[in-house]
Amino acid sequence: MVPARLLDLTRLVSRLGAGPLTGVDRVELAYLQALLRSDAPLYCLVSTAAGFLLLDRAGAQGVASLIAGAPLVRADLLSRLTNRRNPQRGRAETAVRRLAVARAARPLLSWLLRRLPDGSSYLNVGHANLSDRTLATLHRRFRIAVLLHDTIPLDHPAFCRPDTVNSFRSKLDAVAAHADLVIHTTQTTRNTTDARLWQAGRVPPGVVASLGVPSVPKVATPDDMPAGLPPADPYFVTLGTIEPRKNHALLVQVWAELARTGPPPPLVVLGGRGWATPQVFADLAATPGIRVLSGLPDHVVAGLVQGAAALLFPSLAEGFGLPPLEAAALGTPVVASDLPVTREVSEAYPIYLGPTDCGSWVETIRSLSAPDALRPRPVARIPPQWENHFNLVLNIV
């Protein structure tokens, strides 16, 4: 039998029906799409509340169709019993279970994988399912490649849910013990990740492969926009889940300061509610000029970014940072936190400011808002391409 590739789709399945995909979700989707285009034998592994599912190429294509908007089915009895607190996840698991060629309880994972030949490769790019037990079982017969996006839960635990820190440490320990290859998205994150892997006892071989910027098939025109969008020019946007490390609190301070001297320019906050954000949400809602929108389709988000005076990216920590690249690809100016990883990824394109320097952000926003100070928009930057990423990674695994 020809060795196959086994892609873990646990994260994507968990996101089915849960709204627009986040950055890590998009990476897993990009891998799914690339492997569907490849001629190599393809299987997918999904961990569910009831055990493991194995999908063949047809099943993988079915998941891609569900991600693209195919309707979910009603949850079956098994999903209703195992996902009582998460009906959406129950519907997703029911739909994917119907696509599976085999399924098994967790202790029987090795039996489930008997369909694949020895020497196949397991790829995990979503940080889900990275347990020592699972990786040890896989490693008996398969090569293991894991994309580690960052080590923020260990480097900046205050920016993460408390319950995720120890679980992430366990995942990293499992990767250190069993991975044959670690895929890094930047040299900056490789440096910090390798240091954490060394602390865990082993640094597996690694490769740096920049992520690609997802292509947007359509950019919404003003006529395509929902009512009330886009805002009056000039307006600003920020894109990302609303959680502590994305530093929306700084933008609240900036807009409150701008409002002291008159109506501030509109700021459109594009992102869903993350963890530990009730006060930030309340502050965003109470601050003049700020509007929070979530759940918008990709082409509407792209249209809002393209028409903005600038994309604002005040993040306190990042593993890669896709929004500045996506904005640059559309020719939109970017104002970003001065982080080493952002400088590596976005180079000289953004205006860099300190992530806690409210005064500099206020003055920069005023400068970009002033009609007599508007400069020609920069030429759209050619973003990193997924093709380059996969030419590197898939020639190794």
Coordinates of C-alpha atoms in Angstrom, one line a residue:
M1 CA 0.0 0.0 0.0
V2 CA 1.1 3.6 -0.8
P3 CA 1.8 5.6 2.4
A4 CA -1.0 8.0 3.1
R5 CA -1.4 11.3 4.9
L6 CA -3.7 11.4 7.9
L7 CA -4.9 15.0 8.7
D8 CA -6.5 15.7 12.1
L9 CA -9.7 17.6 11.5
T10 CA -10.9 17.7 15.1
R11 CA -10.7 21.5 15.4
L12 CA -12.5 22.2 12.2
V13 CA -15.3 19.8 13.1
S14 CA -15.7 21.6 16.5
R15 CA -16.2 24.8 14.6
L16 CA -18.9 23.6 12.2
G17 CA -21.9 25.9 12.6
A18 CA -20.2 28.1 15.2
G19 CA -19.7 31.2 13.0
P20 CA -16.8 32.5 11.0
L21 CA -13.5 30.7 11.2
T22 CA -10.7 32.1 13.3
G23 CA -7.0 32.2 12.3
V24 CA -6.1 28.7 13.5
D25 CA -9.3 27.3 11.9
R26 CA -8.3 28.8 8.6
V27 CA -4.9 27.1 8.7
E28 CA -6.5 23.7 9.2
L29 CA -8.9 24.4 6.4
A30 CA -6.0 25.4 4.1
Y31 CA -4.3 22.1 4.9
L32 CA -7.5 20.2 4.1
Q33 CA -7.9 22.0 0.8
A34 CA -4.3 21.4 -0.2
L35 CA -4.4 17.7 0.6
L36 CA -7.7 17.4 -1.3
R37 CA -5.8 18.8 -4.3
S38 CA -2.9 16.4 -3.9
D39 CA -2.9 12.9 -5.5
A40 CA -1.5 11.3 -2.3
P41 CA -3.9 9.0 -0.4
L42 CA -5.8 11.0 2.2
Y43 CA -7.5 10.1 5.4
C44 CA -8.7 12.4 8.3
L45 CA -9.0 11.7 12.0
V46 CA -11.7 13.4 14.2
S47 CA -11.9 13.1 17.9
T48 CA -15.5 13.3 19.1
A49 CA -17.2 13.0 22.5
A50 CA -18.0 9.4 21.7
G51 CA -14.6 8.4 20.3
F52 CA -12.6 8.6 17.1
L53 CA -13.8 8.8 13.5
L54 CA -11.8 7.9 10.4
L55 CA -12.7 9.6 7.1
D56 CA -11.4 8.8 3.6
R57 CA -11.0 11.3 0.8
A58 CA -14.7 11.4 0.1
G59 CA -15.4 12.1 3.8
A60 CA -12.8 14.8 3.8
Q61 CA -14.5 16.4 0.8
G62 CA -17.7 16.2 2.7
V63 CA -16.2 18.1 5.7
A64 CA -15.0 20.8 3.2
S65 CA -18.6 21.1 1.9
L66 CA -19.9 21.5 5.4
I67 CA -17.4 24.2 6.1
A68 CA -18.5 25.9 2.9
G69 CA -22.0 26.1 4.2
A70 CA -23.7 22.7 3.5
P71 CA -26.5 22.4 6.2
L72 CA -25.9 20.4 9.3
V73 CA -28.2 17.5 10.1
R74 CA -30.3 17.0 13.3
A75 CA -28.2 15.5 16.1
D76 CA -28.7 11.8 16.4
L77 CA -29.3 10.0 19.7
L78 CA -25.6 9.4 20.4
S79 CA -24.7 13.1 19.9
R80 CA -27.7 14.2 22.0
L81 CA -26.4 12.0 24.8
T82 CA -22.7 13.0 24.5
N83 CA -23.2 16.7 23.7
R84 CA -26.0 17.7 26.0
R85 CA -24.4 21.1 26.8
N86 CA -23.4 21.8 23.2
P87 CA -26.2 21.1 20.7
Q88 CA -24.2 22.7 17.8
R89 CA -21.3 20.3 18.4
G90 CA -23.8 17.5 18.5
R91 CA -25.1 18.3 15.1
A92 CA -21.6 18.7 13.7
E93 CA -20.5 15.3 15.1
T94 CA -23.6 13.7 13.7
A95 CA -22.9 15.0 10.2
V96 CA -19.3 14.0 10.2
R97 CA -20.1 10.5 11.7
R98 CA -22.2 9.9 8.6
L99 CA -19.2 10.6 6.5
A100 CA -16.9 8.3 8.4
V101 CA -15.6 5.0 7.0
A102 CA -14.9 3.7 10.5
R103 CA -15.2 4.7 14.1
A104 CA -13.9 3.4 17.4
A105 CA -13.9 4.1 21.1
R106 CA -10.7 5.9 22.3
P107 CA -8.9 2.7 23.6
L108 CA -9.3 1.2 20.1
L109 CA -7.5 3.9 18.1
S110 CA -4.8 1.5 16.8
W111 CA -7.6 -0.8 15.5
L112 CA -9.2 2.1 13.7
L113 CA -6.0 3.0 12.0
R114 CA -5.3 -0.5 10.6
R115 CA -6.7 0.7 7.2
L116 CA -3.6 2.9 6.7
P117 CA -0.2 1.5 5.8
D118 CA 2.9 1.7 8.0
G119 CA 5.0 4.8 7.1
S120 CA 2.0 7.1 6.7
S121 CA 2.2 10.6 8.1
Y122 CA -0.1 12.2 10.7
L123 CA -0.5 16.0 10.5
N124 CA -1.9 18.0 13.3
V125 CA -2.1 21.8 12.7
G126 CA -5.0 22.8 15.0
H127 CA -3.5 22.1 18.5
A128 CA -6.5 19.7 19.2
N129 CA -6.0 16.1 20.0
L130 CA -2.4 16.5 21.1
S131 CA -2.5 14.0 24.0
D132 CA 0.4 11.8 25.0
R133 CA -1.8 8.7 24.7
T134 CA -3.0 9.6 21.2
L135 CA 0.4 10.6 19.8
A136 CA 2.1 7.5 21.3
T137 CA -0.5 5.2 19.6
L138 CA 0.0 7.0 16.3
H139 CA 3.8 7.0 16.6
R140 CA 4.0 3.3 16.7
R141 CA 3.4 3.2 13.0
F142 CA 3.2 6.8 11.6
R143 CA 5.5 9.8 11.3
I144 CA 4.1 12.7 13.2
A145 CA 4.2 16.3 12.1
V146 CA 2.7 19.1 14.3
L147 CA 2.3 22.8 13.5
L148 CA 2.8 24.7 16.7
H149 CA 1.3 28.2 16.2
D150 CA 2.9 29.7 19.4
T151 CA 3.5 29.1 23.1
I152 CA 1.5 32.0 24.3
P153 CA -0.2 30.0 27.1
L154 CA 3.2 29.4 28.7
D155 CA 4.9 32.7 27.7
H156 CA 1.9 34.9 28.6
P157 CA -0.5 33.0 30.9
A158 CA -2.3 36.1 31.9
F159 CA -3.6 36.4 28.3
C160 CA -5.2 32.9 28.3
R161 CA -8.0 31.2 30.1
P162 CA -6.5 29.7 33.3
D163 CA -7.7 26.2 32.5
T164 CA -5.7 26.2 29.2
V165 CA -2.2 26.7 30.6
N166 CA -1.7 23.3 32.1
S167 CA -3.5 21.5 29.3
F168 CA -1.2 23.3 26.8
R169 CA 1.9 22.3 28.7
S170 CA 0.7 18.7 28.5
K171 CA 0.3 19.1 24.7
L172 CA 3.7 20.5 24.4
D173 CA 5.2 17.6 26.4
A174 CA 3.5 15.1 24.1
V175 CA 4.8 16.9 21.0
A176 CA 8.3 16.9 22.5
A177 CA 8.1 13.2 23.2
H178 CA 6.6 12.0 19.9
A179 CA 6.8 14.5 17.0
D180 CA 9.1 13.7 14.1
L181 CA 8.7 17.3 12.7
V182 CA 7.5 20.6 14.2
I183 CA 6.3 23.2 11.7
H184 CA 6.9 26.8 12.8
T185 CA 5.3 29.8 11.0
T186 CA 8.1 32.3 11.8
Q187 CA 11.6 32.2 13.1
T188 CA 10.6 34.3 16.0
T189 CA 8.0 31.7 17.2
R190 CA 10.5 28.9 16.5
N191 CA 13.0 30.4 18.9
T192 CA 10.5 30.6 21.7
T193 CA 8.9 27.2 20.9
D194 CA 12.2 25.4 20.7
A195 CA 13.1 26.9 24.1
R196 CA 9.9 25.5 25.6
L197 CA 10.4 22.1 23.9
W198 CA 13.9 21.9 25.3
Q199 CA 12.4 22.5 28.8
A200 CA 10.0 19.6 28.0
G201 CA 12.9 17.3 27.3
R202 CA 13.4 17.1 23.6
V203 CA 13.5 19.5 20.6
P204 CA 12.2 17.7 17.5
P205 CA 13.5 18.6 14.0
G206 CA 11.7 21.7 12.8
V207 CA 11.0 23.8 9.6
V208 CA 9.9 27.4 9.3
A209 CA 7.1 27.8 6.7
S210 CA 5.2 31.1 6.6
L211 CA 1.5 30.9 6.5
G212 CA -0.3 32.1 3.4
V213 CA -3.0 34.8 3.3
P214 CA -6.4 33.2 2.5
S215 CA -7.7 34.4 -0.8
V216 CA -11.0 36.2 -0.7
P217 CA -13.1 35.4 -3.8
K218 CA -15.1 38.6 -3.5
V219 CA -14.6 41.9 -1.8
A220 CA -18.0 43.5 -1.0
T221 CA -18.7 46.8 -2.6
P222 CA -20.7 49.5 -0.7
D223 CA -23.8 48.2 -2.5
D224 CA -23.2 44.7 -1.1
M225 CA -22.8 46.0 2.5
P226 CA -25.4 45.5 5.3
A227 CA -27.4 48.5 6.2
G228 CA -25.3 51.2 7.8
L229 CA -22.0 50.0 6.4
P230 CA -19.5 51.1 5.5
P231 CA -19.3 54.0 8.0
A232 CA -18.6 57.5 6.9
D233 CA -15.0 58.2 5.8
P234 CA -12.5 58.1 7.3
Y235 CA -13.1 55.1 9.5
F236 CA -10.9 52.5 11.1
V237 CA -11.1 48.8 11.6
T238 CA -9.6 46.2 14.0
L239 CA -9.9 42.5 13.3
G240 CA -9.7 39.6 15.7
T241 CA -11.4 37.8 18.6
I242 CA -12.1 40.1 21.5
E243 CA -9.9 38.7 24.2
P244 CA -7.3 40.2 26.5
R245 CA -4.2 39.7 24.4
K246 CA -5.8 41.5 21.4
N247 CA -5.6 44.7 23.5
H248 CA -9.0 46.2 22.6
A249 CA -8.8 48.0 26.0
L250 CA -6.1 50.3 24.4
L251 CA -8.5 51.2 21.6
V252 CA -11.2 52.1 24.2
Q253 CA -8.6 54.5 25.8
V254 CA -7.7 55.9 22.4
W255 CA -11.2 56.6 21.3
A256 CA -12.2 58.0 24.7
E257 CA -9.3 60.5 24.4
L258 CA -10.2 61.3 20.8
A259 CA -13.8 62.0 21.9
R260 CA -12.6 64.7 24.3
T261 CA -12.0 67.1 21.4
G262 CA -15.0 66.3 19.3
P263 CA -16.7 63.3 17.5
P264 CA -14.1 60.6 16.9
P265 CA -13.8 58.8 13.6
P266 CA -15.8 55.5 13.5
L267 CA -14.0 52.4 14.6
V268 CA -15.4 49.1 13.5
V269 CA -14.4 46.2 15.8
L270 CA -14.7 43.0 13.7
G271 CA -14.6 40.0 16.0
G272 CA -16.5 37.6 18.2
R273 CA -16.6 37.5 21.9
G274 CA -13.7 35.7 23.5
W275 CA -12.9 34.9 27.1
A276 CA -12.8 37.3 30.1
T277 CA -14.2 40.2 28.1
P278 CA -17.5 41.4 29.8
Q279 CA -15.9 44.7 31.0
V280 CA -14.2 45.2 27.6
F281 CA -17.4 44.6 25.8
A282 CA -19.2 47.1 28.1
D283 CA -16.5 49.6 27.5
L284 CA -16.6 49.1 23.7
A285 CA -20.3 49.6 23.7
A286 CA -20.1 52.8 25.9
T287 CA -17.3 54.5 24.0
P288 CA -18.3 57.1 21.3
G289 CA -17.5 56.1 17.8
I290 CA -17.0 52.4 18.4
R291 CA -19.2 49.7 16.8
V292 CA -18.7 46.0 17.4
L293 CA -19.7 43.6 14.6
S294 CA -19.4 39.8 14.6
G295 CA -20.4 37.0 12.3
L296 CA -20.0 38.9 9.0
P297 CA -19.1 36.9 5.9
D298 CA -15.5 37.1 4.6
H299 CA -16.3 39.3 1.6
V300 CA -18.0 41.9 3.8
V301 CA -15.0 41.9 6.2
A302 CA -12.7 42.3 3.3
G303 CA -14.7 45.2 1.9
L304 CA -14.7 47.0 5.3
V305 CA -10.9 46.5 5.6
Q306 CA -10.3 47.6 2.1
G307 CA -12.2 50.9 2.6
A308 CA -10.7 51.7 6.0
A309 CA -8.3 54.5 6.6
A310 CA -6.2 51.9 8.5
L311 CA -6.4 48.5 10.1
L312 CA -5.4 48.8 13.8
F313 CA -3.6 45.8 15.4
P314 CA -2.6 46.7 19.0
S315 CA -2.1 43.1 20.0
L316 CA 0.1 42.3 23.1
A317 CA 1.3 38.9 21.8
E318 CA 1.1 37.0 18.6
G319 CA 2.3 33.7 17.1
F320 CA 2.0 35.0 13.5
G321 CA -0.7 37.7 13.0
L322 CA -2.7 37.4 9.8
P323 CA -4.8 40.6 9.9
P324 CA -1.9 43.0 9.0
L325 CA -1.0 40.8 6.0
E326 CA -4.6 40.6 4.9
A327 CA -4.9 44.4 5.1
A328 CA -1.6 44.9 3.2
A329 CA -2.8 42.6 0.4
L330 CA -5.8 44.9 0.0
G331 CA -3.7 48.1 0.1
T332 CA -5.0 49.2 3.5
P333 CA -2.6 51.1 5.8
V334 CA -1.8 49.2 9.0
V335 CA -1.0 50.5 12.5
A336 CA 0.4 47.7 14.6
S337 CA 2.0 46.9 17.9
D338 CA 5.8 46.8 17.7
L339 CA 6.2 43.1 18.3
P340 CA 9.2 41.1 16.9
V341 CA 7.0 38.6 15.2
T342 CA 4.9 41.3 13.5
R343 CA 8.1 42.9 12.2
E344 CA 9.2 39.6 10.8
V345 CA 5.9 38.9 9.1
S346 CA 4.8 42.3 8.0
E347 CA 8.3 43.9 7.6
A348 CA 8.2 47.7 7.0
Y349 CA 4.6 47.9 5.8
P350 CA 2.9 48.9 9.1
I351 CA 3.3 52.0 11.3
Y352 CA 4.7 50.5 14.5
L353 CA 3.7 51.8 17.9
G354 CA 4.1 50.6 21.5
P355 CA 1.1 48.5 22.5
T356 CA 0.6 50.5 25.7
D357 CA 1.5 54.0 24.3
C358 CA -2.0 55.5 24.2
G359 CA -0.7 59.0 23.3
S360 CA 1.2 57.7 20.2
W361 CA -1.9 55.9 19.0
V362 CA -4.1 59.0 19.5
E363 CA -1.8 61.2 17.5
T364 CA -1.4 58.6 14.7
I365 CA -5.2 58.2 14.4
R366 CA -5.6 61.9 14.3
S367 CA -3.0 62.2 11.6
L368 CA -4.6 59.5 9.5
S369 CA -8.1 61.0 10.0
A370 CA -7.2 64.6 9.1
P371 CA -8.5 65.4 5.5
D372 CA -5.5 67.7 4.8
A373 CA -3.1 64.9 6.0
L374 CA -4.4 62.0 4.0
R375 CA -1.7 60.4 1.9
P376 CA -2.1 58.2 -1.2
R377 CA -2.9 54.6 -0.1
P378 CA 0.1 52.3 -0.2
V379 CA 0.4 49.9 -3.1
A380 CA -1.1 46.5 -2.1
R381 CA 1.6 44.2 -0.9
I382 CA 1.9 40.7 -2.4
P383 CA 1.2 38.4 0.6
P384 CA 2.9 35.1 1.4
Q385 CA 1.3 32.3 -0.7
W386 CA 0.0 29.0 0.6
E387 CA 1.6 27.4 -2.4
N388 CA 5.1 28.2 -1.0
H389 CA 4.1 26.8 2.4
F390 CA 2.9 23.5 1.1
N391 CA 5.7 23.1 -1.4
L392 CA 8.0 23.1 1.6
V393 CA 6.0 21.2 4.1
L394 CA 4.5 18.5 1.9
N395 CA 7.8 17.6 0.4
I396 CA 8.9 16.6 4.0
V397 CA 5.8 14.8 5.3

